[in-house]
Tab-separated table of C-alpha atoms in Angstrom:
chain	number	residue	atom	x	y	z
G	1	MET	CA	77.204	66.775	106.065
G	2	ARG	CA	78.623	70.000	106.635
G	3	SER	CA	77.470	72.518	103.857
G	4	ARG	CA	80.439	73.644	101.488
G	5	ARG	CA	81.332	77.310	101.998
G	6	ILE	CA	80.134	79.345	98.593
G	7	ARG	CA	81.919	82.705	97.593
G	8	ILE	CA	79.698	85.461	97.822
G	9	LYS	CA	81.026	86.222	94.021
G	10	ASN	CA	79.030	82.783	93.162
G	11	ALA	CA	76.352	83.066	94.945
G	12	LEU	CA	75.703	86.455	93.315
G	13	GLN	CA	75.863	85.140	90.097
G	14	ALA	CA	73.802	82.133	90.625
G	15	SER	CA	71.038	80.942	87.606
G	16	ARG	CA	68.456	79.938	90.102
G	17	ALA	CA	67.400	80.022	93.708
G	18	THR	CA	69.380	77.282	95.881
G	19	THR	CA	68.544	75.793	99.304
G	20	GLY	CA	70.479	75.043	101.760
G	21	MET	CA	73.316	77.281	100.725
G	22	CYS	CA	76.506	78.286	103.293
G	23	VAL	CA	78.680	81.664	102.783
G	24	CYS	CA	81.043	83.126	105.089
G	25	GLY	CA	82.238	86.925	105.211
G	26	TRP	CA	82.145	90.124	107.097
G	27	ALA	CA	79.519	92.447	107.889
G	28	ARG	CA	79.345	95.749	105.891
G	29	THR	CA	76.795	97.109	107.487
G	30	VAL	CA	73.820	95.720	110.014
G	31	ARG	CA	70.012	97.298	109.845
G	32	ARG	CA	68.123	95.896	112.781
G	33	GLY	CA	64.665	96.016	112.974
G	34	LYS	CA	61.650	94.601	115.538
G	35	GLU	CA	60.891	91.914	113.577
G	36	VAL	CA	64.045	91.503	110.692
G	37	THR	CA	67.739	92.426	110.528
G	38	PHE	CA	69.392	93.201	107.076
G	39	ILE	CA	73.093	92.071	106.749
G	40	ALA	CA	75.373	93.164	104.037
G	41	LEU	CA	77.590	90.449	103.659
G	42	ASN	CA	81.149	90.444	101.790
G	43	ASP	CA	84.144	88.249	101.509
G	44	GLY	CA	86.273	89.823	99.100
G	45	SER	CA	85.533	87.600	95.979
G	46	CYS	CA	83.664	90.705	94.525
G	47	LEU	CA	82.877	94.290	95.362
G	48	ALA	CA	79.187	93.814	95.781
G	49	ASN	CA	77.501	92.298	99.051
G	50	LEU	CA	75.086	89.458	99.516
G	51	GLN	CA	71.899	90.747	101.853
G	52	VAL	CA	71.224	88.223	104.160
G	53	VAL	CA	67.745	88.204	105.676
G	54	LEU	CA	67.461	87.365	109.205
G	55	THR	CA	63.946	86.677	111.271
G	56	PRO	CA	63.405	85.777	115.069
G	57	GLU	CA	62.321	82.374	114.225
G	58	MET	CA	65.975	81.338	113.085
G	59	GLU	CA	68.672	80.048	114.961
G	60	GLY	CA	71.034	82.440	116.323
G	61	PHE	CA	69.072	85.758	115.346
G	62	GLU	CA	69.246	87.335	119.002
G	63	SER	CA	73.010	87.580	119.046
G	64	ALA	CA	73.527	88.078	115.522
G	65	SER	CA	70.999	90.567	115.065
G	66	ARG	CA	73.280	92.764	117.666
G	67	CYS	CA	76.754	91.581	115.992
G	68	GLY	CA	78.757	95.091	115.165
G	69	THR	CA	80.313	95.857	111.837
G	70	GLY	CA	83.376	93.884	110.763
G	71	ALA	CA	82.088	91.019	112.585
G	72	ALA	CA	82.986	87.954	110.950
G	73	LEU	CA	79.854	85.581	110.093
G	74	HIS	CA	78.999	82.063	109.361
G	75	VAL	CA	75.853	81.752	107.336
G	76	GLU	CA	73.541	78.987	106.362
G	77	GLY	CA	70.154	79.570	104.440
G	78	ASP	CA	68.170	79.862	101.343
G	79	LEU	CA	69.480	82.157	98.393
G	80	VAL	CA	65.938	83.544	96.711
G	81	VAL	CA	65.241	86.088	94.435
G	82	SER	CA	65.409	89.801	96.169
G	83	PRO	CA	62.532	92.135	95.798
G	84	ALA	CA	65.041	94.833	96.579
G	85	ALA	CA	66.081	97.026	93.817
G	86	GLY	CA	70.051	96.907	92.578
G	87	GLN	CA	70.039	93.003	93.578
G	88	SER	CA	69.527	89.415	91.907
G	89	TRP	CA	69.439	88.022	95.333
G	90	GLU	CA	69.362	87.346	98.784
G	91	LEU	CA	69.995	84.897	101.479
G	92	HIS	CA	67.172	84.222	103.621
G	93	ALA	CA	69.417	82.782	106.728
G	94	ARG	CA	68.130	79.322	108.746
G	95	LYS	CA	71.248	79.446	110.849
G	96	ILE	CA	73.910	81.962	111.929
G	97	LYS	CA	77.232	81.998	113.885
G	98	ILE	CA	79.167	84.580	114.902
G	99	LEU	CA	82.875	83.628	114.402
G	100	GLY	CA	84.441	87.020	115.760
G	101	ASP	CA	82.592	89.692	116.773
G	102	THR	CA	83.610	93.319	116.841
G	103	ASP	CA	83.664	96.432	119.414
G	104	SER	CA	82.544	100.018	119.682
G	105	ASP	CA	86.286	100.664	118.428
G	106	TYR	CA	86.233	99.707	115.172
G	107	PRO	CA	87.446	101.936	112.745
G	108	LEU	CA	85.958	101.014	109.276
G	109	GLN	CA	82.536	102.192	109.649
G	110	LYS	CA	79.754	103.121	107.214
G	111	LYS	CA	81.137	106.418	105.692
G	112	ARG	CA	83.691	107.630	103.482
G	113	HIS	CA	87.390	107.874	105.190
G	114	SER	CA	90.073	109.374	103.619
G	115	PHE	CA	93.035	107.840	101.950
G	116	GLU	CA	95.653	108.964	104.467
G	117	PHE	CA	93.134	107.614	107.245
G	118	LEU	CA	93.189	104.508	105.527
G	119	ARG	CA	97.301	104.310	105.449
G	120	SER	CA	96.931	104.599	109.243
G	121	ILE	CA	95.569	101.555	109.331
G	122	ALA	CA	96.505	99.504	106.388
G	123	HIS	CA	96.253	96.103	108.035
G	124	LEU	CA	92.121	96.755	107.883
G	125	ARG	CA	92.177	99.000	104.909
G	126	PRO	CA	91.532	95.752	102.685
G	127	ARG	CA	88.183	95.289	104.047
G	128	ALA	CA	87.229	99.084	102.608
G	129	ASN	CA	85.459	99.143	98.704
G	130	THR	CA	88.578	101.120	97.265
G	131	PHE	CA	90.847	99.044	98.555
G	132	SER	CA	89.213	95.807	97.984
G	133	ALA	CA	88.997	96.934	94.083
G	134	VAL	CA	92.435	98.001	94.281
G	135	PHE	CA	94.373	94.391	95.764
G	136	ARG	CA	92.078	92.361	93.176
G	137	MET	CA	93.007	94.308	90.282
G	138	ARG	CA	96.743	94.097	91.406
G	139	SER	CA	96.217	90.042	91.671
G	140	ALA	CA	94.292	90.009	88.146
G	141	LEU	CA	97.120	92.057	86.905
G	142	TYR	CA	99.927	89.660	88.412
G	143	PHE	CA	98.322	86.825	86.700
G	144	ALA	CA	97.629	88.564	83.231
G	145	ILE	CA	101.230	89.213	83.090
G	146	HIS	CA	102.836	85.955	83.670
G	147	ARG	CA	100.184	84.634	81.201
G	148	PHE	CA	101.106	87.220	78.205
G	149	PHE	CA	105.139	86.116	78.917
G	150	ARG	CA	103.534	82.362	78.966
G	151	GLU	CA	102.002	82.959	75.873
G	152	ARG	CA	105.319	83.940	74.161
G	153	GLY	CA	107.657	81.392	75.237
G	154	PHE	CA	109.772	83.629	77.894
G	155	LEU	CA	111.158	81.821	80.655
G	156	TYR	CA	110.665	83.313	84.086
G	157	VAL	CA	113.619	83.918	86.117
G	158	HIS	CA	113.619	84.630	89.630
G	159	THR	CA	117.105	87.247	90.063
G	160	PRO	CA	118.380	87.779	93.509
G	161	ILE	CA	117.097	89.933	96.235
G	162	ILE	CA	120.421	90.301	97.817
G	163	THR	CA	123.228	91.680	95.393
G	164	ALA	CA	126.495	93.266	95.256
G	165	ASN	CA	125.881	95.023	92.429
G	166	ASP	CA	124.083	98.571	91.860
G	167	CYS	CA	122.387	98.146	88.095
G	168	GLU	CA	121.257	102.215	88.171
G	169	GLY	CA	124.825	103.469	89.529
G	170	ALA	CA	122.549	105.751	92.145
G	171	GLY	CA	123.949	104.646	94.850
G	172	GLU	CA	120.210	104.433	96.360
G	173	VAL	CA	121.184	100.855	97.984
G	174	PHE	CA	119.823	99.595	101.413
G	175	ARG	CA	122.803	97.985	103.097
G	176	VAL	CA	122.767	94.099	103.632
G	177	THR	CA	124.812	93.468	106.287
G	178	THR	CA	125.629	91.037	109.475
G	179	LEU	CA	128.206	93.619	110.870
G	180	SER	CA	127.915	95.063	114.366
G	181	PRO	CA	126.931	98.613	113.541
G	182	GLU	CA	128.505	99.950	116.910
G	183	GLN	CA	131.822	98.338	116.198
G	184	PRO	CA	132.206	96.931	112.782
G	185	PRO	CA	135.624	95.585	111.895
G	186	LEU	CA	137.821	98.302	110.138
G	187	ALA	CA	140.751	98.096	107.491
G	188	GLU	CA	142.839	101.481	107.304
G	189	GLY	CA	139.984	103.258	108.951
G	190	ASP	CA	137.139	101.786	106.561
G	191	VAL	CA	134.628	99.062	107.163
G	192	ASP	CA	136.055	96.064	106.241
G	193	TRP	CA	133.484	94.349	104.414
G	194	ARG	CA	135.278	91.448	103.526
G	195	GLN	CA	134.195	90.151	107.144
G	196	ASP	CA	130.816	90.501	106.650
G	197	PHE	CA	128.514	87.755	105.824
G	198	PHE	CA	128.682	87.577	102.041
G	199	GLY	CA	132.432	88.685	102.188
G	200	GLU	CA	131.529	92.268	100.474
G	201	ARG	CA	129.599	94.841	100.574
G	202	THR	CA	125.890	94.097	99.291
G	203	GLY	CA	122.673	95.447	99.350
G	204	LEU	CA	118.725	94.850	98.381
G	205	THR	CA	118.544	94.924	94.750
G	206	VAL	CA	117.126	97.843	92.430
G	207	SER	CA	116.653	95.726	88.863
G	208	GLY	CA	117.235	92.464	88.112
G	209	GLN	CA	118.099	93.434	84.430
G	210	LEU	CA	121.988	92.493	84.746
G	211	GLN	CA	120.876	89.027	86.127
G	212	GLY	CA	118.344	88.804	83.343
G	213	GLU	CA	120.386	89.435	80.774
G	214	MET	CA	122.853	86.979	81.893
G	215	PHE	CA	120.265	84.293	81.150
G	216	ALA	CA	118.368	86.035	78.011
G	217	THR	CA	122.426	84.607	76.549
G	218	ALA	CA	121.447	81.145	77.376
G	219	PHE	CA	117.201	81.476	77.165
G	220	SER	CA	116.836	84.012	74.294
G	221	ASP	CA	113.646	85.501	76.010
G	222	ILE	CA	113.601	86.045	79.416
G	223	TYR	CA	111.840	87.833	82.336
G	224	THR	CA	111.808	88.956	85.973
G	225	PHE	CA	109.027	89.925	88.121
G	226	GLY	CA	109.753	90.839	91.573
G	227	PRO	CA	110.268	93.317	94.305
G	228	THR	CA	113.229	95.924	93.999
G	229	PHE	CA	114.622	98.797	96.322
G	230	ARG	CA	115.252	101.961	96.484
G	231	ALA	CA	116.973	104.310	99.353
G	232	GLU	CA	115.471	107.176	97.999
G	233	ASN	CA	114.370	109.664	100.700
G	234	SER	CA	111.611	110.647	98.887
G	235	ASN	CA	108.182	111.481	99.941
G	236	THR	CA	106.424	111.953	96.433
G	237	SER	CA	102.849	110.289	95.495
G	238	ARG	CA	104.857	108.241	93.036
G	239	HIS	CA	107.970	106.818	94.851
G	240	ALA	CA	107.890	104.111	97.438
G	241	ALA	CA	111.435	102.449	98.949
G	242	GLU	CA	109.783	98.742	98.215
G	243	PHE	CA	108.134	98.025	94.962
G	244	TRP	CA	107.804	95.480	91.816
G	245	MET	CA	109.501	95.291	88.519
G	246	ILE	CA	108.402	93.637	85.158
G	247	GLU	CA	111.475	93.207	83.240
G	248	PRO	CA	111.719	91.550	80.000
G	249	GLU	CA	114.994	90.661	78.232
G	250	MET	CA	115.409	89.243	74.542
G	251	ALA	CA	118.530	88.192	72.522
G	252	PHE	CA	119.132	88.924	69.153
G	253	ALA	CA	116.869	92.074	69.220
G	254	ASP	CA	117.203	95.768	68.802
G	255	LEU	CA	115.427	98.814	70.064
G	256	ALA	CA	112.293	98.175	67.420
G	257	ASP	CA	111.902	95.050	68.830
G	258	ASP	CA	112.139	96.279	72.361
G	259	CYS	CA	109.244	99.198	71.349
G	260	ALA	CA	107.057	96.020	69.842
G	261	LEU	CA	107.298	94.323	73.089
G	262	ALA	CA	106.579	97.219	75.165
G	263	GLU	CA	103.631	97.981	73.038
G	264	ASP	CA	102.124	94.647	72.742
G	265	PHE	CA	102.392	94.279	76.548
G	266	LEU	CA	101.014	97.601	77.146
G	267	ARG	CA	98.089	96.792	75.019
G	268	TYR	CA	97.471	93.361	76.299
G	269	LEU	CA	97.138	94.483	80.244
G	270	VAL	CA	95.025	97.050	79.182
G	271	ARG	CA	92.902	94.946	77.046
G	272	PHE	CA	92.936	92.429	79.963
G	273	VAL	CA	91.503	94.903	82.575
G	274	LEU	CA	88.611	96.038	80.272
G	275	GLU	CA	87.542	92.307	80.014
G	276	GLU	CA	88.294	90.416	82.850
G	277	CYS	CA	88.196	93.236	86.220
G	278	ALA	CA	84.756	95.021	84.908
G	279	GLU	CA	82.702	95.434	88.274
G	280	ASP	CA	86.465	96.770	89.991
G	281	LEU	CA	86.752	98.957	86.803
G	282	THR	CA	83.705	100.434	86.821
G	283	PHE	CA	83.966	101.236	90.420
G	284	PHE	CA	87.113	103.078	89.936
G	285	HIS	CA	85.761	104.884	86.509
G	286	GLN	CA	83.017	106.005	89.101
G	287	ARG	CA	84.435	107.120	92.355
G	288	ILE	CA	88.303	107.926	91.528
G	289	GLU	CA	89.012	108.935	88.106
G	290	SER	CA	85.984	109.846	85.583
G	291	GLY	CA	86.691	109.177	82.307
G	292	LEU	CA	88.958	106.183	83.100
G	293	ILE	CA	87.400	103.223	81.077
G	294	ASP	CA	86.826	105.794	77.958
G	295	LYS	CA	91.018	106.734	79.052
G	296	LEU	CA	91.866	103.010	78.440
G	297	GLU	CA	90.049	101.882	75.961
G	298	LYS	CA	91.792	104.530	73.378
G	299	LEU	CA	94.793	103.714	74.832
G	300	ALA	CA	94.061	99.708	73.818
G	301	GLY	CA	93.556	100.757	70.090
G	302	ALA	CA	95.413	103.596	69.764
G	303	ASP	CA	98.849	103.959	67.212
G	304	PHE	CA	101.889	104.241	69.453
G	305	SER	CA	103.895	107.081	67.785
G	306	VAL	CA	107.323	107.356	67.718
G	307	MET	CA	109.472	110.739	68.071
G	308	SER	CA	113.710	110.698	69.079
G	309	TYR	CA	114.655	112.769	71.914
G	310	SER	CA	115.948	115.223	69.698
G	311	GLU	CA	113.074	115.974	67.933
G	312	ALA	CA	110.641	116.006	71.331
G	313	VAL	CA	113.025	118.733	72.583
G	314	GLU	CA	112.622	120.831	69.748
G	315	ARG	CA	108.823	120.584	70.087
G	316	LEU	CA	108.922	121.468	73.553
G	317	GLN	CA	111.130	124.610	73.079
G	318	ASN	CA	108.743	125.525	70.275
G	319	ALA	CA	105.523	125.066	72.606
G	320	SER	CA	103.328	128.093	73.484
G	321	THR	CA	103.061	126.284	77.165
G	322	ALA	CA	105.091	128.093	79.881
G	323	PHE	CA	106.497	124.930	81.473
G	324	GLU	CA	108.206	124.841	84.920
G	325	PHE	CA	111.138	123.390	83.789
G	326	PRO	CA	113.285	124.618	81.547
G	327	VAL	CA	113.763	122.553	78.003
G	328	ALA	CA	117.457	121.974	76.876
G	329	TRP	CA	119.094	119.422	74.724
G	330	GLY	CA	120.812	117.118	77.195
G	331	GLU	CA	118.742	117.400	80.277
G	332	ASP	CA	116.140	115.083	81.093
G	333	LEU	CA	112.534	115.265	79.850
G	334	GLN	CA	110.232	116.258	82.955
G	335	SER	CA	106.502	115.083	84.164
G	336	GLU	CA	104.985	117.882	82.602
G	337	HIS	CA	107.299	117.731	79.201
G	338	GLU	CA	106.354	113.671	78.726
G	339	ARG	CA	102.718	114.917	78.998
G	340	TYR	CA	102.621	117.372	76.869
G	341	LEU	CA	103.930	115.421	74.080
G	342	THR	CA	101.619	112.528	74.715
G	343	GLU	CA	98.567	114.685	75.181
G	344	GLN	CA	99.206	117.911	73.108
G	345	VAL	CA	101.619	117.056	70.293
G	346	VAL	CA	100.829	113.271	69.304
G	347	GLY	CA	97.087	112.800	71.513
G	348	GLY	CA	98.149	109.224	72.276
G	349	PRO	CA	100.988	106.546	73.838
G	350	LEU	CA	104.819	107.602	72.771
G	351	PHE	CA	107.726	106.363	72.488
G	352	VAL	CA	110.656	108.995	72.532
G	353	THR	CA	113.864	107.067	71.655
G	354	ASP	CA	117.881	108.034	71.192
G	355	TYR	CA	118.415	109.841	74.651
G	356	PRO	CA	121.742	111.846	75.317
G	357	ALA	CA	124.172	108.951	76.641
G	358	ASP	CA	125.404	111.610	79.511
G	359	ILE	CA	122.316	111.048	80.877
G	360	LYS	CA	121.165	107.542	81.098
G	361	ALA	CA	122.757	104.153	82.001
G	362	PHE	CA	126.313	102.632	81.511
G	363	TYR	CA	125.002	99.564	80.011
G	364	MET	CA	122.610	101.311	77.239
G	365	ARG	CA	124.093	100.659	73.538
G	366	ASN	CA	125.750	103.813	71.792
G	367	ASN	CA	124.215	105.368	68.798
G	368	ASP	CA	126.695	105.812	65.818
G	369	ASP	CA	126.005	109.290	66.267
G	370	GLY	CA	129.003	108.945	69.320
G	371	ARG	CA	126.284	111.767	71.139
G	372	THR	CA	123.004	109.262	72.009
G	373	VAL	CA	121.928	105.934	73.435
G	374	ALA	CA	119.597	103.090	72.101
G	375	ALA	CA	116.984	103.787	74.799
G	376	MET	CA	113.547	104.434	75.016
G	377	ASP	CA	110.670	105.660	76.895
G	378	LEU	CA	107.020	104.742	76.339
G	379	LEU	CA	104.630	107.945	77.563
G	380	VAL	CA	100.978	107.878	78.221
G	381	PRO	CA	98.597	110.545	78.277
G	382	ARG	CA	97.874	111.965	82.046
G	383	VAL	CA	100.775	109.771	83.596
G	384	GLY	CA	104.243	110.183	81.029
G	385	GLU	CA	106.656	107.942	81.342
G	386	ILE	CA	105.087	104.144	81.998
G	387	ILE	CA	107.993	101.876	80.533
G	388	GLY	CA	111.497	102.495	80.506
G	389	GLY	CA	114.221	100.514	78.036
G	390	SER	CA	116.684	99.867	75.749
G	391	GLN	CA	118.782	98.389	73.780
G	392	ARG	CA	122.168	96.741	75.623
G	393	GLU	CA	125.652	97.344	74.692
G	394	GLU	CA	126.881	94.083	73.578
G	395	ARG	CA	130.237	95.459	72.225
G	396	PHE	CA	133.135	94.502	74.802
G	397	GLU	CA	135.704	97.355	74.860
G	398	VAL	CA	132.468	100.397	73.885
G	399	LEU	CA	130.921	98.454	77.363
G	400	GLU	CA	134.071	98.365	79.392
G	401	GLY	CA	135.330	101.708	78.398
G	402	LYS	CA	131.311	103.389	79.084
G	403	MET	CA	131.885	101.259	82.832
G	404	ARG	CA	135.207	103.176	83.820
G	405	LYS	CA	133.814	106.390	82.346
G	406	THR	CA	131.150	106.199	84.436
G	407	GLY	CA	133.183	105.282	87.844
G	408	ILE	CA	132.690	101.400	88.058
G	409	GLU	CA	135.552	99.379	88.254
G	410	PRO	CA	135.044	96.619	85.472
G	411	GLN	CA	136.839	94.470	87.893
G	412	ASN	CA	133.642	94.169	89.969
G	413	LEU	CA	131.301	93.495	87.234
G	414	ARG	CA	133.496	90.764	85.374
G	415	TRP	CA	131.045	88.235	85.532
G	416	TYR	CA	128.866	90.656	83.089
G	417	LEU	CA	131.768	91.509	81.252
G	418	ASP	CA	131.803	87.870	80.311
G	419	THR	CA	128.786	87.731	78.022
G	420	ARG	CA	130.512	90.119	76.052
G	421	ARG	CA	133.660	88.011	75.325
G	422	TRP	CA	132.014	84.550	75.042
G	423	GLY	CA	128.442	84.196	72.425
G	424	SER	CA	127.845	88.005	72.634
G	425	CYS	CA	124.902	89.143	70.460
G	426	PRO	CA	122.572	92.182	69.962
G	427	HIS	CA	119.951	92.119	73.199
G	428	ALA	CA	117.504	94.615	74.610
G	429	GLY	CA	114.926	95.020	77.227
G	430	PHE	CA	112.925	97.328	79.368
G	431	GLY	CA	111.466	97.824	83.178
G	432	LEU	CA	107.681	98.338	83.803
G	433	GLY	CA	107.084	99.557	87.726
G	434	PHE	CA	103.908	97.153	88.357
G	435	GLU	CA	102.828	100.061	90.900
G	436	ARG	CA	102.660	102.460	88.658
G	437	LEU	CA	101.117	100.540	86.091
G	438	LEU	CA	98.293	99.801	88.928
G	439	MET	CA	97.912	103.831	89.225
G	440	TYR	CA	97.425	104.055	85.272
G	441	VAL	CA	94.365	101.319	85.203
G	442	THR	CA	93.040	102.234	88.369
G	443	GLY	CA	93.273	105.869	88.499
G	444	MET	CA	94.620	106.005	92.354
G	445	GLU	CA	96.927	108.819	92.596
G	446	ASN	CA	98.825	107.814	95.330
G	447	ILE	CA	101.473	104.677	95.179
G	448	ARG	CA	100.738	103.804	99.070
G	449	ASP	CA	97.275	103.280	97.466
G	450	VAL	CA	98.243	100.486	95.701
G	451	ILE	CA	100.253	98.394	97.216
G	452	PRO	CA	99.317	96.077	100.339
G	453	PHE	CA	101.716	97.588	102.674
G	454	PRO	CA	103.785	100.621	101.569
G	455	ARG	CA	107.270	101.296	102.477
G	456	THR	CA	108.057	104.640	102.134
G	457	PRO	CA	110.402	107.320	104.279
G	458	GLY	CA	109.789	106.809	107.806
G	459	ASN	CA	107.008	104.068	107.172
G	460	ALA	CA	107.521	100.419	107.702
G	461	ARG	CA	105.465	99.955	110.362
G	462	PHE	CA	102.990	97.140	109.134
């Protein structure tokens, strides 16, 4: 009878010695001796390796003892208590088979590789310790996000990837078209988008928010979680052309409700990481960001402060710190300003609310002062903004006027305005970039290192 494969994580957590165990994985290291060979085997289920002990009398010893780093192996043997320090168990092999060997060109050898080099071999970097930990963390947090919203009765909505709308109005949209780039059909000298596949100009979505609002007006509480795209020619460590966004929307909710959900959400995810991802988190604490666990524990138990944008500007203008970017009412806050507020002023997470209307999106609700909108950004130490949201403008005439003021033709978003005509209600929501969250909980400093295959200017290789 064929032996059933056991994950290495489960083997290392065994409560007793086991005979006839079968494991598969990739050789991280191979140490050869005359009478014994030691192979550190890893299958991606955990950070730790299982030591496999090979002796000459076993089947397959000669070929297996000469296998290269990175070789895929099938091993059958006995799990026994290990005499070596730092490991509880080791596998004494009875039979070993090389499923796929490697040669001397295999790029992941037993040494430290730079993240920049590993980006150049994105198809192999998940086998490196840092990236195996990153992508286990990514998978675990993906599950936690869905669990959070399911526990609270939110409906999960798949919003379209191809859209005719630019939610943020920045124009940084990847065009989707079937028209010939050499000879597109023309009408009065311009491209005739009516002849395109969808009969109008379309692109990859920058946000699922507008469609999410439609579902909130039917199901009350919903969320979207999917890929979004920005054709922004930026090579900073915080920008990617393709990234994932979590965007909840709540009907019958105002800005205070929005802040309360954002606080619960971030606290929940941080606690989940602390409780469920201890091994990988310890690795990040030791190798990537010293003090990471303490940072997360403080956030999980912190009080979340609230400050208006106007007060924040006043605090910054009175600060003794010399900022690179000047501070003025009506200008957006820069990362250095956000970090000063959260690290030096309140010493913890901070909601900054009620931003000037002129620097925020058209869909945000006007406040009674006529100058600001009901918007919020959640700032956290060491990062700055991590969540951005607002109460949405639910008044038809006001929203239509804001659209015209910002150059958006209301007729192009008639379906969006319809919900303000029929059964409109106060509603609010926010967006959290999944990769920004991963950077925060792992300590990784570049967004390219928390997404499997990063898409950035000049790079779509893999």
